[in-house]
Structure formats: C-alpha cells, structure tokens
C-alpha cells in the first residue's frame, strides 16, 4: 500500500557530510509526521529527528546542531542533512512516516534502512 524508499547512505570520513532522502509512494491521502531513526549494532533503535507536516522539528540530543531534517510535501519526501559526522553516528538509518491512506486509516510505515558508516 505504502512504500518508503531511502537513499543517500554510504561511507564518509569523520567531519564529512551526507544527505539522506526518503520518498513515500502508494495509496497516500496525506502524510502527517515523518522522521528518521537509527540503530547501531547491539543498541536499540533511537529517534534522530522528526518533522510534522507544518514543519515543526524535533531532534535527538546527540545530533542537535549537526543534523537537519526537512521535507517536501509535494514530493512526499523527507530529507536528513548530516554534517560534522562522527564515528558514533555509524548506524542503519530508517525512515518513518505516519500516513493516512485512501481508505482513511492512519498507520506508521518504515523504510528498509540505509547504512551510514563514519570512519575515524
């Protein structure tokens, strides 16, 4: 019904930058909140950043000032600009979207994840 496809992960040196994208498609009526989560090996999945439909944002404490979330409602796409990356940012990054589908149901959807590796 709804698919989230992430792109933009990869390998980068400490201090470098990456930009992640997540595009939603399918039987979408409207997308409410969108966000990025990450999961490092042996750790729980944690919130990185979230953005409401009107653009209000929320960030995890460890990424404030370095990562920036934005969205394009016309394209059903959310972005994560990651600057000043640190080795501890290494994780699989997942996109999440709260979607109201054309059958009027509201459900959360996840992308497949994209690997971000920051070398020291």
PDB file of C-alpha atoms in Angstrom:
ATOM      1  CA  UNK A   1       0.000   0.000   0.000  1.00  0.00           C
ATOM      2  CA  UNK A   2       2.687   2.482   1.046  1.00  0.00           C
ATOM      3  CA  UNK A   3       6.377   2.147   0.331  1.00  0.00           C
ATOM      4  CA  UNK A   4       9.218   4.216   1.749  1.00  0.00           C
ATOM      5  CA  UNK A   5      12.456   4.139  -0.214  1.00  0.00           C
ATOM      6  CA  UNK A   6      15.593   5.572   1.357  1.00  0.00           C
ATOM      7  CA  UNK A   7      18.750   6.641  -0.427  1.00  0.00           C
ATOM      8  CA  UNK A   8      21.953   8.538   0.254  1.00  0.00           C
ATOM      9  CA  UNK A   9      23.760   6.392   2.777  1.00  0.00           C
ATOM     10  CA  UNK A  10      27.377   5.410   2.451  1.00  0.00           C
ATOM     11  CA  UNK A  11      30.867   5.658   3.852  1.00  0.00           C
ATOM     12  CA  UNK A  12      32.262   9.018   4.894  1.00  0.00           C
ATOM     13  CA  UNK A  13      35.187  10.240   6.962  1.00  0.00           C
ATOM     14  CA  UNK A  14      34.670  11.918  10.322  1.00  0.00           C
ATOM     15  CA  UNK A  15      33.776  15.563   9.832  1.00  0.00           C
ATOM     16  CA  UNK A  16      32.163  14.872   6.484  1.00  0.00           C
ATOM     17  CA  UNK A  17      28.585  15.190   5.303  1.00  0.00           C
ATOM     18  CA  UNK A  18      25.838  13.040   3.850  1.00  0.00           C
ATOM     19  CA  UNK A  19      22.267  13.725   2.785  1.00  0.00           C
ATOM     20  CA  UNK A  20      19.640  11.037   3.168  1.00  0.00           C
ATOM     21  CA  UNK A  21      16.366  11.035   1.266  1.00  0.00           C
ATOM     22  CA  UNK A  22      13.192   9.032   1.803  1.00  0.00           C
ATOM     23  CA  UNK A  23      10.400   9.043  -0.755  1.00  0.00           C
ATOM     24  CA  UNK A  24       6.945   7.698   0.022  1.00  0.00           C
ATOM     25  CA  UNK A  25       4.618   6.273  -2.607  1.00  0.00           C
ATOM     26  CA  UNK A  26       1.399   4.293  -2.798  1.00  0.00           C
ATOM     27  CA  UNK A  27      -2.167   4.836  -1.651  1.00  0.00           C
ATOM     28  CA  UNK A  28      -1.399   8.036   0.219  1.00  0.00           C
ATOM     29  CA  UNK A  29      -4.038  10.556   1.177  1.00  0.00           C
ATOM     30  CA  UNK A  30      -1.829  12.627   3.437  1.00  0.00           C
ATOM     31  CA  UNK A  31       1.423  12.153   5.333  1.00  0.00           C
ATOM     32  CA  UNK A  32       1.486  13.526   8.855  1.00  0.00           C
ATOM     33  CA  UNK A  33       4.754  13.261  10.816  1.00  0.00           C
ATOM     34  CA  UNK A  34       7.895  11.935   9.162  1.00  0.00           C
ATOM     35  CA  UNK A  35      11.133  11.053  10.829  1.00  0.00           C
ATOM     36  CA  UNK A  36      14.487   9.361  10.866  1.00  0.00           C
ATOM     37  CA  UNK A  37      15.590   6.733  13.352  1.00  0.00           C
ATOM     38  CA  UNK A  38      18.865   4.860  13.607  1.00  0.00           C
ATOM     39  CA  UNK A  39      20.060   1.599  15.045  1.00  0.00           C
ATOM     40  CA  UNK A  40      23.684   0.794  15.740  1.00  0.00           C
ATOM     41  CA  UNK A  41      24.872  -2.793  16.323  1.00  0.00           C
ATOM     42  CA  UNK A  42      23.873  -4.003  19.771  1.00  0.00           C
ATOM     43  CA  UNK A  43      21.811  -0.900  20.502  1.00  0.00           C
ATOM     44  CA  UNK A  44      18.129  -0.019  20.442  1.00  0.00           C
ATOM     45  CA  UNK A  45      16.619   1.994  17.631  1.00  0.00           C
ATOM     46  CA  UNK A  46      16.582   5.667  18.558  1.00  0.00           C
ATOM     47  CA  UNK A  47      14.981   8.821  17.242  1.00  0.00           C
ATOM     48  CA  UNK A  48      17.292  11.023  15.213  1.00  0.00           C
ATOM     49  CA  UNK A  49      14.859  13.688  14.034  1.00  0.00           C
ATOM     50  CA  UNK A  50      11.186  14.174  13.297  1.00  0.00           C
ATOM     51  CA  UNK A  51       9.177  16.766  11.389  1.00  0.00           C
ATOM     52  CA  UNK A  52       5.480  17.496  11.343  1.00  0.00           C
ATOM     53  CA  UNK A  53       3.521  18.298   8.230  1.00  0.00           C
ATOM     54  CA  UNK A  54       3.718  22.014   9.021  1.00  0.00           C
ATOM     55  CA  UNK A  55       7.485  21.860   9.504  1.00  0.00           C
ATOM     56  CA  UNK A  56       7.903  21.688  13.272  1.00  0.00           C
ATOM     57  CA  UNK A  57      11.014  19.689  14.124  1.00  0.00           C
ATOM     58  CA  UNK A  58      12.356  17.604  16.984  1.00  0.00           C
ATOM     59  CA  UNK A  59      15.895  16.233  17.348  1.00  0.00           C
ATOM     60  CA  UNK A  60      17.663  13.662  19.436  1.00  0.00           C
ATOM     61  CA  UNK A  61      20.098  15.243  21.896  1.00  0.00           C
ATOM     62  CA  UNK A  62      23.162  13.637  20.310  1.00  0.00           C
ATOM     63  CA  UNK A  63      22.558  15.190  16.883  1.00  0.00           C
ATOM     64  CA  UNK A  64      21.346  18.704  17.699  1.00  0.00           C
ATOM     65  CA  UNK A  65      23.273  21.310  15.749  1.00  0.00           C
ATOM     66  CA  UNK A  66      24.786  18.793  13.311  1.00  0.00           C
ATOM     67  CA  UNK A  67      21.820  17.164  11.570  1.00  0.00           C
ATOM     68  CA  UNK A  68      18.883  18.899   9.938  1.00  0.00           C
ATOM     69  CA  UNK A  69      15.568  17.394   8.850  1.00  0.00           C
ATOM     70  CA  UNK A  70      13.352  18.836   6.143  1.00  0.00           C
ATOM     71  CA  UNK A  71      10.522  17.676   3.901  1.00  0.00           C
ATOM     72  CA  UNK A  72       8.860  18.368   0.579  1.00  0.00           C
ATOM     73  CA  UNK A  73       5.151  17.674   0.948  1.00  0.00           C
ATOM     74  CA  UNK A  74       4.542  17.899  -2.794  1.00  0.00           C
ATOM     75  CA  UNK A  75       7.035  15.077  -3.338  1.00  0.00           C
ATOM     76  CA  UNK A  76       6.127  13.063  -0.198  1.00  0.00           C
ATOM     77  CA  UNK A  77       9.820  13.130   0.632  1.00  0.00           C
ATOM     78  CA  UNK A  78      11.795  13.725   3.803  1.00  0.00           C
ATOM     79  CA  UNK A  79      15.488  14.589   3.953  1.00  0.00           C
ATOM     80  CA  UNK A  80      18.206  14.375   6.561  1.00  0.00           C
ATOM     81  CA  UNK A  81      21.232  16.607   6.081  1.00  0.00           C
ATOM     82  CA  UNK A  82      24.067  15.264   8.185  1.00  0.00           C
ATOM     83  CA  UNK A  83      27.106  17.468   8.796  1.00  0.00           C
ATOM     84  CA  UNK A  84      30.124  17.159  11.088  1.00  0.00           C
ATOM     85  CA  UNK A  85      29.618  13.420  11.194  1.00  0.00           C
ATOM     86  CA  UNK A  86      31.230  11.396  13.965  1.00  0.00           C
ATOM     87  CA  UNK A  87      32.114   7.696  14.147  1.00  0.00           C
ATOM     88  CA  UNK A  88      29.329   7.274  16.707  1.00  0.00           C
ATOM     89  CA  UNK A  89      26.817   8.278  14.035  1.00  0.00           C
ATOM     90  CA  UNK A  90      27.522   4.951  12.340  1.00  0.00           C
ATOM     91  CA  UNK A  91      24.241   3.028  12.139  1.00  0.00           C
ATOM     92  CA  UNK A  92      21.452   1.885   9.883  1.00  0.00           C
ATOM     93  CA  UNK A  93      19.135   4.835   9.362  1.00  0.00           C
ATOM     94  CA  UNK A  94      15.419   4.179   8.947  1.00  0.00           C
ATOM     95  CA  UNK A  95      12.739   6.461   7.610  1.00  0.00           C
ATOM     96  CA  UNK A  96       9.330   6.500   9.278  1.00  0.00           C
ATOM     97  CA  UNK A  97       6.094   8.101   8.141  1.00  0.00           C
ATOM     98  CA  UNK A  98       2.661   8.375   9.706  1.00  0.00           C
ATOM     99  CA  UNK A  99       0.381   8.040   6.708  1.00  0.00           C
ATOM    100  CA  UNK A 100      -3.335   8.413   6.229  1.00  0.00           C
ATOM    101  CA  UNK A 101      -4.119   6.189   3.294  1.00  0.00           C
ATOM    102  CA  UNK A 102      -7.008   6.478   0.879  1.00  0.00           C
ATOM    103  CA  UNK A 103      -9.032   4.040   2.989  1.00  0.00           C
ATOM    104  CA  UNK A 104      -8.874   6.650   5.793  1.00  0.00           C
ATOM    105  CA  UNK A 105      -6.699   4.546   8.066  1.00  0.00           C
ATOM    106  CA  UNK A 106      -3.652   6.062   9.774  1.00  0.00           C
ATOM    107  CA  UNK A 107      -0.657   3.789  10.139  1.00  0.00           C
ATOM    108  CA  UNK A 108       3.079   4.027  10.573  1.00  0.00           C
ATOM    109  CA  UNK A 109       5.384   2.795   7.851  1.00  0.00           C
ATOM    110  CA  UNK A 110       9.110   2.081   7.819  1.00  0.00           C
ATOM    111  CA  UNK A 111      11.698   2.132   5.093  1.00  0.00           C
ATOM    112  CA  UNK A 112      14.151  -0.696   4.554  1.00  0.00           C
ATOM    113  CA  UNK A 113      17.053   1.207   6.094  1.00  0.00           C
ATOM    114  CA  UNK A 114      20.236   2.684   4.686  1.00  0.00           C
ATOM    115  CA  UNK A 115      23.705   2.153   6.131  1.00  0.00           C
ATOM    116  CA  UNK A 116      25.759   5.146   7.233  1.00  0.00           C
ATOM    117  CA  UNK A 117      29.362   4.439   8.198  1.00  0.00           C
ATOM    118  CA  UNK A 118      31.652   7.163   9.537  1.00  0.00           C
ATOM    119  CA  UNK A 119      35.332   6.318   9.662  1.00  0.00           C
ATOM    120  CA  UNK A 120      37.721   7.942  12.136  1.00  0.00           C
TER     121      UNK A 120
END
